[in-house]
Short mmCIF file of C-alpha atoms and ligand atoms in Angstrom, two decimals:
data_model
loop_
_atom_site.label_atom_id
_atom_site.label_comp_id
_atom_site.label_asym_id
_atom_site.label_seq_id
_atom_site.Cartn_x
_atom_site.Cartn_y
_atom_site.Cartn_z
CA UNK A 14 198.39 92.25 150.33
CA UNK A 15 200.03 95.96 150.82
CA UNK A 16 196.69 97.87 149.69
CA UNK A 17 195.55 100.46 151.50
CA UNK A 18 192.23 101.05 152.59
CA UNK A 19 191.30 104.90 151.11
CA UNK A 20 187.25 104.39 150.76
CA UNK A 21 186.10 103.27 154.74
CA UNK A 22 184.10 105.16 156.67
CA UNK A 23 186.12 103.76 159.83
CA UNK A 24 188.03 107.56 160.91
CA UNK A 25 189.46 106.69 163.81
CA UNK A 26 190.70 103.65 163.09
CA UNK A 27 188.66 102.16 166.00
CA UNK A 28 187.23 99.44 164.31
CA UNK A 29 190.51 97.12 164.57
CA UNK A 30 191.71 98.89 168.20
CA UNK A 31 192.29 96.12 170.50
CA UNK A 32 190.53 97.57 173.26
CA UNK A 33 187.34 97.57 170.84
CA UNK A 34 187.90 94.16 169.74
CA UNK A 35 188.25 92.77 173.19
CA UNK A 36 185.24 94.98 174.36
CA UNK A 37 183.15 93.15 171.98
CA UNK A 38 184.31 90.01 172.90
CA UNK A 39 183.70 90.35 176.76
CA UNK A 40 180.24 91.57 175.68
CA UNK A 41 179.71 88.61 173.58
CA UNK A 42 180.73 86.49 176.31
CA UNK A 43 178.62 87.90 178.95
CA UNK A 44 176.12 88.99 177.67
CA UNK A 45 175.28 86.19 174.54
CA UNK A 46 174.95 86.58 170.82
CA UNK A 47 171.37 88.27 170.73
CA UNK A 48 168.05 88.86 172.44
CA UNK A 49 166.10 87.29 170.23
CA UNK A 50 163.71 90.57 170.93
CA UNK A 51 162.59 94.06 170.79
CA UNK A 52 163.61 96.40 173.07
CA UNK A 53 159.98 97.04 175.28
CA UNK A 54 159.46 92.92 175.43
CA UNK A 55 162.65 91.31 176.52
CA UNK A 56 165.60 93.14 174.29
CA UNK A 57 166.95 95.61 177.33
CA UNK A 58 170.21 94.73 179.07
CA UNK A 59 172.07 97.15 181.20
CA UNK A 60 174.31 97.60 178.87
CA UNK A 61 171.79 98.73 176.54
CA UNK A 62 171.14 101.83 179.18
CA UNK A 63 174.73 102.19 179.83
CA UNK A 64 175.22 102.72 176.51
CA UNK A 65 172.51 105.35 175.91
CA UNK A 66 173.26 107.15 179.11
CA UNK A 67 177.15 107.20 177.64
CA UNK A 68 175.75 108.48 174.02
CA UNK A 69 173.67 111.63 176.19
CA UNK A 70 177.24 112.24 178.58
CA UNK A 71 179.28 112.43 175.03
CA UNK A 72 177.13 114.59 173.72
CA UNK A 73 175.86 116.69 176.83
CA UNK A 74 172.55 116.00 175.97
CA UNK A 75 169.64 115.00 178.17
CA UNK A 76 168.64 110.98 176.91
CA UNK A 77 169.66 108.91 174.31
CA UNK A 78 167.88 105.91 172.51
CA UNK A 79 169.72 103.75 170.10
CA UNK A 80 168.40 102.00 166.89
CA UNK A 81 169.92 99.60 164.93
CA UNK A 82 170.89 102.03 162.21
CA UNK A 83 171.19 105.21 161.89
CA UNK A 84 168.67 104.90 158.83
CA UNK A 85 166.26 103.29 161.83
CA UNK A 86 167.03 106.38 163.64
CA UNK A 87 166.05 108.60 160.98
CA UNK A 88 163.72 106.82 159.68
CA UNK A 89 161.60 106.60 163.17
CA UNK A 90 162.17 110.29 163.90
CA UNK A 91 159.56 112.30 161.87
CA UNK A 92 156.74 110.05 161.94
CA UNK A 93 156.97 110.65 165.71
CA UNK A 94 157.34 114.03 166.30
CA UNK A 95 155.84 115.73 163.56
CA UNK A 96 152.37 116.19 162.76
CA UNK A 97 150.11 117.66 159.72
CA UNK A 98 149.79 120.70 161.14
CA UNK A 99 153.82 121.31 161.85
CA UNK A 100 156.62 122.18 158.88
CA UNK A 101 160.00 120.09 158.35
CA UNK A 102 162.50 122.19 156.61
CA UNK A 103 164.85 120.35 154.91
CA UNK A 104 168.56 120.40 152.98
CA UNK A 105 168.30 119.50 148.96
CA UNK A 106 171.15 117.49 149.44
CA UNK A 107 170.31 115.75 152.84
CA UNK A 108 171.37 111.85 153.23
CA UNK A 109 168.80 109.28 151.78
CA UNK A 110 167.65 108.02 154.95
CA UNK A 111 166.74 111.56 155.91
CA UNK A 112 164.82 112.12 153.05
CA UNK A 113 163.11 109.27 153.47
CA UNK A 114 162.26 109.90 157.02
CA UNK A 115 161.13 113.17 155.95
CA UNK A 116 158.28 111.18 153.41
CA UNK A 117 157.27 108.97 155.89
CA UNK A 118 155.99 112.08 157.85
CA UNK A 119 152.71 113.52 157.29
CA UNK A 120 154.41 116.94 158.00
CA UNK A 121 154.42 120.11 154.93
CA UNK A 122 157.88 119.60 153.88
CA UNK A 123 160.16 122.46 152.69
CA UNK A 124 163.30 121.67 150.35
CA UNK A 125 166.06 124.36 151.00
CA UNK A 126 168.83 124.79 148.53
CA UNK A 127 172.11 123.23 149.72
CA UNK A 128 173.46 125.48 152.54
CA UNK A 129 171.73 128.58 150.94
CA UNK A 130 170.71 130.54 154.02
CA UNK A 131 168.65 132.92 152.18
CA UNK A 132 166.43 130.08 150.60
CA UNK A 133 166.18 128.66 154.19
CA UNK A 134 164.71 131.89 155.47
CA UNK A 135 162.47 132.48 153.18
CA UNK A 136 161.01 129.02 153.30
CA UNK A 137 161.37 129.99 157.32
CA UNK A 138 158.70 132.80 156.84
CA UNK A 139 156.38 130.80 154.61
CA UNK A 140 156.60 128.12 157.28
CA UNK A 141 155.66 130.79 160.05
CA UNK A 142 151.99 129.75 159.35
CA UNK A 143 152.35 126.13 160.60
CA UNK A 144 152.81 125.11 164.44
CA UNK A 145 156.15 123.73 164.67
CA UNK A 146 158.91 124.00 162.57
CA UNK A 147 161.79 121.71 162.06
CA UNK A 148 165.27 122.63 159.86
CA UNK A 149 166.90 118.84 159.19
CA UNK A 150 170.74 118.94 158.14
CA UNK A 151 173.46 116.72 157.53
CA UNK A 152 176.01 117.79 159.83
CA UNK A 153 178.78 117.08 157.69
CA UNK A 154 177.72 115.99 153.88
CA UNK A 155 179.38 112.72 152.74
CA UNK A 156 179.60 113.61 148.87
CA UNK A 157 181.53 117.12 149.49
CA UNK A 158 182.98 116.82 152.53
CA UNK A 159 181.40 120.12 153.43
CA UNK A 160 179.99 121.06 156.98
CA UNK A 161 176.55 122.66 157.42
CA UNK A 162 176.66 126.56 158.54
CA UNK A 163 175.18 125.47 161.60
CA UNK A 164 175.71 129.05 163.83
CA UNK A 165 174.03 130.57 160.76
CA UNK A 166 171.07 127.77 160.81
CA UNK A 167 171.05 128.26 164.59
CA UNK A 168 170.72 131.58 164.55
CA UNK A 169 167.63 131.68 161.48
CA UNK A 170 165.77 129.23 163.82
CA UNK A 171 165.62 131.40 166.62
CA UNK A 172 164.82 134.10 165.00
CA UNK A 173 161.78 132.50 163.03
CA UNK A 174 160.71 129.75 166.54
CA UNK A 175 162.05 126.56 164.92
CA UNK A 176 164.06 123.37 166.29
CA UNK A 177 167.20 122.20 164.54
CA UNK A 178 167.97 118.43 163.75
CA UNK A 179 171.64 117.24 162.45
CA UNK A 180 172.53 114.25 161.23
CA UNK A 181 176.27 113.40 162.68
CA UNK A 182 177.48 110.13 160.90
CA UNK A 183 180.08 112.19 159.57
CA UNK A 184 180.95 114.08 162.12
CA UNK A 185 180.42 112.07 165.83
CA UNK A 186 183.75 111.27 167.08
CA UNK A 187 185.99 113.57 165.06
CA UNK A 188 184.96 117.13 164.15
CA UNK A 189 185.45 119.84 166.78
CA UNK A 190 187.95 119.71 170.00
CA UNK A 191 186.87 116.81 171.28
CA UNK A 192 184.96 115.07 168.73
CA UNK A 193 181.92 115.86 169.64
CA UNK A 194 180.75 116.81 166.78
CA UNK A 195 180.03 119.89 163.97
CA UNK A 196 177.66 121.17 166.65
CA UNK A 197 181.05 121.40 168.91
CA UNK A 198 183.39 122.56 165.76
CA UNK A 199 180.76 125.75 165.57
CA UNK A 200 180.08 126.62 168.92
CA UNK A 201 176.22 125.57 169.23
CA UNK A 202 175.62 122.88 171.54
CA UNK A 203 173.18 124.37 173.13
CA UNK A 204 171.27 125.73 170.33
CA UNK A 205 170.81 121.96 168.18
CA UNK A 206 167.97 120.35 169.64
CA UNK A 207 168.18 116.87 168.13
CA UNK A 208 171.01 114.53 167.06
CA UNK A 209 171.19 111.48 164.49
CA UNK A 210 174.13 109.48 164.29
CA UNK A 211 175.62 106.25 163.41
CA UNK A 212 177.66 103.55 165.64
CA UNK A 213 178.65 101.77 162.17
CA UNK A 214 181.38 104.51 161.33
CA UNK A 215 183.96 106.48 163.53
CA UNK A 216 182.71 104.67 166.62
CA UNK A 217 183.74 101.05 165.88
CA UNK A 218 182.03 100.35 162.86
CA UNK A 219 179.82 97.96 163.41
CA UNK A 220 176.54 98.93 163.21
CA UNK A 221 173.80 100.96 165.22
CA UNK A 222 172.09 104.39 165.14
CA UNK A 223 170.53 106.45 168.09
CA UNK A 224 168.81 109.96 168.66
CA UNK A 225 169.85 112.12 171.62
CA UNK A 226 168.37 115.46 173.09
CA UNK A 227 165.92 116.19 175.28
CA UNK A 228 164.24 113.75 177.54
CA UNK A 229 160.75 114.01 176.59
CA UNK A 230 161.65 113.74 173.22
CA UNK A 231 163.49 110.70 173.57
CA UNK A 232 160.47 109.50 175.84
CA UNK A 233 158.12 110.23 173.05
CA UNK A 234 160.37 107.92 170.62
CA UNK A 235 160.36 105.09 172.89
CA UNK A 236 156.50 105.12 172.70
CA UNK A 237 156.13 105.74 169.25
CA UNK A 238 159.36 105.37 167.12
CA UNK A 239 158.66 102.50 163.96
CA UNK A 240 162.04 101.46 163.91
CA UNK A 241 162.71 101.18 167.68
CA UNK A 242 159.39 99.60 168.32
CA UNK A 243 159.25 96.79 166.07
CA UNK A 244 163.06 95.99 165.34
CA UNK A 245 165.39 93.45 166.96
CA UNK A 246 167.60 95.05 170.22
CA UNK A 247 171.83 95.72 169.22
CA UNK A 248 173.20 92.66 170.00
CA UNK A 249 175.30 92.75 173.18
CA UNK A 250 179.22 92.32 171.00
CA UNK A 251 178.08 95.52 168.94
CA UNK A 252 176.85 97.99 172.09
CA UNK A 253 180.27 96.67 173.72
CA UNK A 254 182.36 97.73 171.27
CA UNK A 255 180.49 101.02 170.69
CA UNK A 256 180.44 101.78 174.29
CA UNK A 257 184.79 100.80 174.52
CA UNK A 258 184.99 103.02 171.61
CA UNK A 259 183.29 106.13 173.50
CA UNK A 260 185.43 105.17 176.47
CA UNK A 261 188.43 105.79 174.33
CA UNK A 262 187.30 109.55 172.81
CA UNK A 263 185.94 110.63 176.42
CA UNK A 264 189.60 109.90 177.62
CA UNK A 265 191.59 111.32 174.95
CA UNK A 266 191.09 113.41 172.13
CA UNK A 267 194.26 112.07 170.94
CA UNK A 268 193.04 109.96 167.95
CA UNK A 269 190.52 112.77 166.43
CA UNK A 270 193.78 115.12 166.31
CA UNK A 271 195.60 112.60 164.84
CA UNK A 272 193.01 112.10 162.07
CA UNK A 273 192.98 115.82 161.92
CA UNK A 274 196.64 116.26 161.20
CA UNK A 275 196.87 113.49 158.48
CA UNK A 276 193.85 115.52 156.76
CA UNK A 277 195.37 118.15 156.70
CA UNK A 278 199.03 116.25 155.25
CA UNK A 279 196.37 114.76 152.41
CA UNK A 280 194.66 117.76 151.86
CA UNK A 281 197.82 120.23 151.69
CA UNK A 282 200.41 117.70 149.68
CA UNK A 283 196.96 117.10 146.76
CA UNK A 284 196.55 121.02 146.05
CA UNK A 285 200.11 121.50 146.03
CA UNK A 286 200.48 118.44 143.74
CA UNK A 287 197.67 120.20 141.49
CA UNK A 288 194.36 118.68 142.50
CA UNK A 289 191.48 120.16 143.18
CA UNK A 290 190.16 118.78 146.70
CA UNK A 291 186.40 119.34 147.78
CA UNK A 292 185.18 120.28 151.07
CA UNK A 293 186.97 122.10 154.09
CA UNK A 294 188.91 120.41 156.80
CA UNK A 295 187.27 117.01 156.56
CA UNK A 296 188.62 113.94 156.49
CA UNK A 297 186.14 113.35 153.42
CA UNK A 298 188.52 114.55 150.25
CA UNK A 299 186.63 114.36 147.31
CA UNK A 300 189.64 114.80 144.48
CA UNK A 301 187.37 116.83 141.95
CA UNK A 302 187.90 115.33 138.11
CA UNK A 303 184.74 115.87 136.49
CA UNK A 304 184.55 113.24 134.12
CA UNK A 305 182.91 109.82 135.07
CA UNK A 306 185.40 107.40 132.71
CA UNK A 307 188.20 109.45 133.99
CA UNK A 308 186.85 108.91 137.78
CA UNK A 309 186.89 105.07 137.24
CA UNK A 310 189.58 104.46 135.36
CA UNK A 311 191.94 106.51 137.25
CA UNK A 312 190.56 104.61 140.48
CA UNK A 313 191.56 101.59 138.89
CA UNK A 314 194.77 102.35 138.71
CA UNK A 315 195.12 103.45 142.09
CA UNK A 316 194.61 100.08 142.91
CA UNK A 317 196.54 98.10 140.48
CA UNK A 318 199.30 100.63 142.87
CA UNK A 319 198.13 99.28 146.09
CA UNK A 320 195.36 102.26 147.24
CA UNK A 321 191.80 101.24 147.28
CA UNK A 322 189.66 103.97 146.28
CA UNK A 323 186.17 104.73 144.53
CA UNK A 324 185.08 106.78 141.83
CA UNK A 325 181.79 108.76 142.24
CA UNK A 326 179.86 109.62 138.86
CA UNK A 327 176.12 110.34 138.04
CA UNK A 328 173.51 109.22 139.84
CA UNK A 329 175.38 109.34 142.68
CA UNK A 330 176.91 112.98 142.07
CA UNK A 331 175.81 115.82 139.69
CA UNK A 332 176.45 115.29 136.06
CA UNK A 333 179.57 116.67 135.35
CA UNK A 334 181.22 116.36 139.05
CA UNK A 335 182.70 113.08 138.69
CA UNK A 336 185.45 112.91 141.36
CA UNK A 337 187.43 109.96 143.18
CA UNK A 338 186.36 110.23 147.18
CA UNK A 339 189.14 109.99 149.66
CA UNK A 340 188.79 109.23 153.15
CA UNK A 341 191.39 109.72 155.50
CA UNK A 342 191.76 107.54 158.85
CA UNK A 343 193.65 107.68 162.04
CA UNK A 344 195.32 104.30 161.35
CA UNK A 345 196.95 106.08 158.29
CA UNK A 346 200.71 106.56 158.75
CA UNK A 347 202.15 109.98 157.28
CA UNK A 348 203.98 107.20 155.30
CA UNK A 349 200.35 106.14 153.71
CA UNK A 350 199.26 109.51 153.06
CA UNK A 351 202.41 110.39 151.22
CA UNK A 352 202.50 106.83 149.63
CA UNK A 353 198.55 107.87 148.37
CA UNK A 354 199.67 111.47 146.95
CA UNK A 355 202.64 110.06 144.97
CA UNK A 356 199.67 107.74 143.53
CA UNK A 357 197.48 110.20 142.37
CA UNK A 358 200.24 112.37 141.09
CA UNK A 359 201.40 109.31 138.83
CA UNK A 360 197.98 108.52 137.71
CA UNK A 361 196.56 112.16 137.63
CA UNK A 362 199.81 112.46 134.84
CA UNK A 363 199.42 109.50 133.19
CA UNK A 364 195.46 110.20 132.72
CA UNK A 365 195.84 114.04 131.74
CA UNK A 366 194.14 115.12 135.27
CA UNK A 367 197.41 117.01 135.65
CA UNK A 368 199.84 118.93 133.39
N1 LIG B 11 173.13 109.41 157.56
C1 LIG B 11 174.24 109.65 156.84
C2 LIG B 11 174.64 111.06 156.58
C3 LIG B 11 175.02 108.57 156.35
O1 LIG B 11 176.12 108.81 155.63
C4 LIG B 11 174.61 107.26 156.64
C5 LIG B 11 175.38 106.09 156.14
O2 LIG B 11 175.82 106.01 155.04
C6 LIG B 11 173.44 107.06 157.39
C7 LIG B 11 172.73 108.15 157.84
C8 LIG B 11 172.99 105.68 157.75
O3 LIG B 11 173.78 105.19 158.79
P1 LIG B 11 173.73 103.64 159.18
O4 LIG B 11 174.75 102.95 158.36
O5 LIG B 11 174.01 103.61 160.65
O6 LIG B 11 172.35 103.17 158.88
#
């Protein structure tokens, strides 16, 4: 009782709005608990297609098609457009499923070093010799809380013929005006060709993935795409509440802002109070403390004060970059935030984090 939630992936808070809940109840209703099928055999409602044409209108792109996951989505992605003779360029610090995606692919595969756009074009040139090249970024990276230089990435792949892929799971919803995305905080919606993203975080947080761009792409995915071939259809109570939760950000950008502002409370009131915050302008604060045993113990006591958070240590971060990973939410009151700094000051003293 009284903790509060620090550590969810659920931004917008949309995941208990009551328009999102009742959404996936009507769904439920209507349309039943499951298909009981793949998408090509039986698994296609029209709420399925609603929902994919919704995806393409939120993110002016031409098609959608959704997955379960967004580790389907990336998963199925590679395989299918990317043969032996083309090049995948990819970040060092890209999400798993990417990376996994990425193997699955019988493509050469390039590892850039983490936002380094001099590595990228040089591994651009050697690329030139293949016939198709593909860069493959995390929009916005979960660990740091930093955003991709995508104007600069943009700007390398037309100068050297490639296409750009972003993954958005950290982004769709809440970066840029209107939540459209990193691709919208940068200026390049035009210029990204594909898009990843998840339906399990900002939008609802339940679960699904889909791709959108261009509609022979997406037609190529329906035919060949593992993932979306040969796995069960979204059942009808999660594609309602993702589509009620689009509803809500193509209306208003209310919500996003709001997330924005209380990011930028967290992120202003923790330097001030002496901590070193990760990352720019993303609701992703990782509070930078270096040392593992200092990570967990001080997250402990966060909690024993009523804020659930995580510490991050080695594997899952470099050696040496322990840090305690704060996500902010719309459903945060300023009351929250400021209830959350007090806590870390308290602990960051007790612990020696702070003088
Ligand atoms: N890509 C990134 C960057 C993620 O952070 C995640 C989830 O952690 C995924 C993909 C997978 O998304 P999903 O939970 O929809 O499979």
């Amino acid at each position: 009782a009284g903790i509060l939630n620090f550590c969810a992936n659920n931004y917008l808070g949309l995941s208990s709005h009551p328009q999102v809940i009742c959404a996936a109840v009507r769904a439920l209703e209507e349309f039943g608990a499951g298909l009981s099928s793949v998408r090509f055999i039986c698994g296609t409602q029209s709420i399925h297609k609603e929902l994919e044409e919704k995806i393409a209108r939120f993110h002016q792109r031409e098609d959608a098609i959704l997955y379960a996951s967004c580790f389907d989505a990336n998963a199925g992605i590679f395989e299918a457009l990317l043969t032996p003779e083309d090049a995948v360029l990819s970040d060092e610090l890209n999400h798993a499923s990417i990376i996994d995606g990425i193997r699955l692919c019988k493509a050469n595969k390039y590892r850039y070093k983490h936002m380094d756009m001099q590595d990228l074009e040089a591994k651009l040139q050697d690329a030139q010799k293949h016939r198709l090249r593909l860069v493959a970024t995390d929009g916005a990276f979960s660990m740091d809380g930093d955003i991709a230089p995508l104007r600069e990435i943009c700007q390398l792949a037309q100068k050297y013929d490639a296409l750009v892929f972003i993954d958005e799971c950290h982004a769709t919803g809440f970066l840029g005006p209107n939540g459209r995305g990193t691709d919208e905080l940068l200026g390049v919606m035009d210029k990204v060709t594909i898009i990843n993203s998840t339906l399990g975080k900002a939008l609802g947080g339940a679960a699904g993935g889909y791709t959108t761009g261009p509609k022979p792409l997406i037609d190529l995915l329906r035919q060949r795409s593992r993932p979306y071939l040969f796995s069960n259809s979204l059942p009808p109570a999660v594609v309602g509440c993702a589509s009620k939760a689009l509803d809500l950000l193509m209306e208003s950008n209310a919500i996003a802002q709001s997330m924005a502002a209380k990011t930028q409370r967290f992120r202003s009131k923790m330097t001030a109070a002496g901590f070193t915050i990760s990352g720019k302008d993303h609701p992703i604060c990782p509070v930078m403390l270096g040392d593992a045993r200092l990570a967990a113990v001080m997250a402990e006591d966060m909690l024993s004060r009523g804020i659930y958070v995580i510490g991050f240590s080695y594997p899952v971060v470099p050696k040496g970059k322990a840090r305690i990973r704060v996500q902010i939410s719309a459903v945060h009151s300023d009351e929250d935030i400021d209830r959350c700094v007090e806590a870390f000051t308290e602990v960051g003293r007790k612990h020696g984090a702070l003088p």
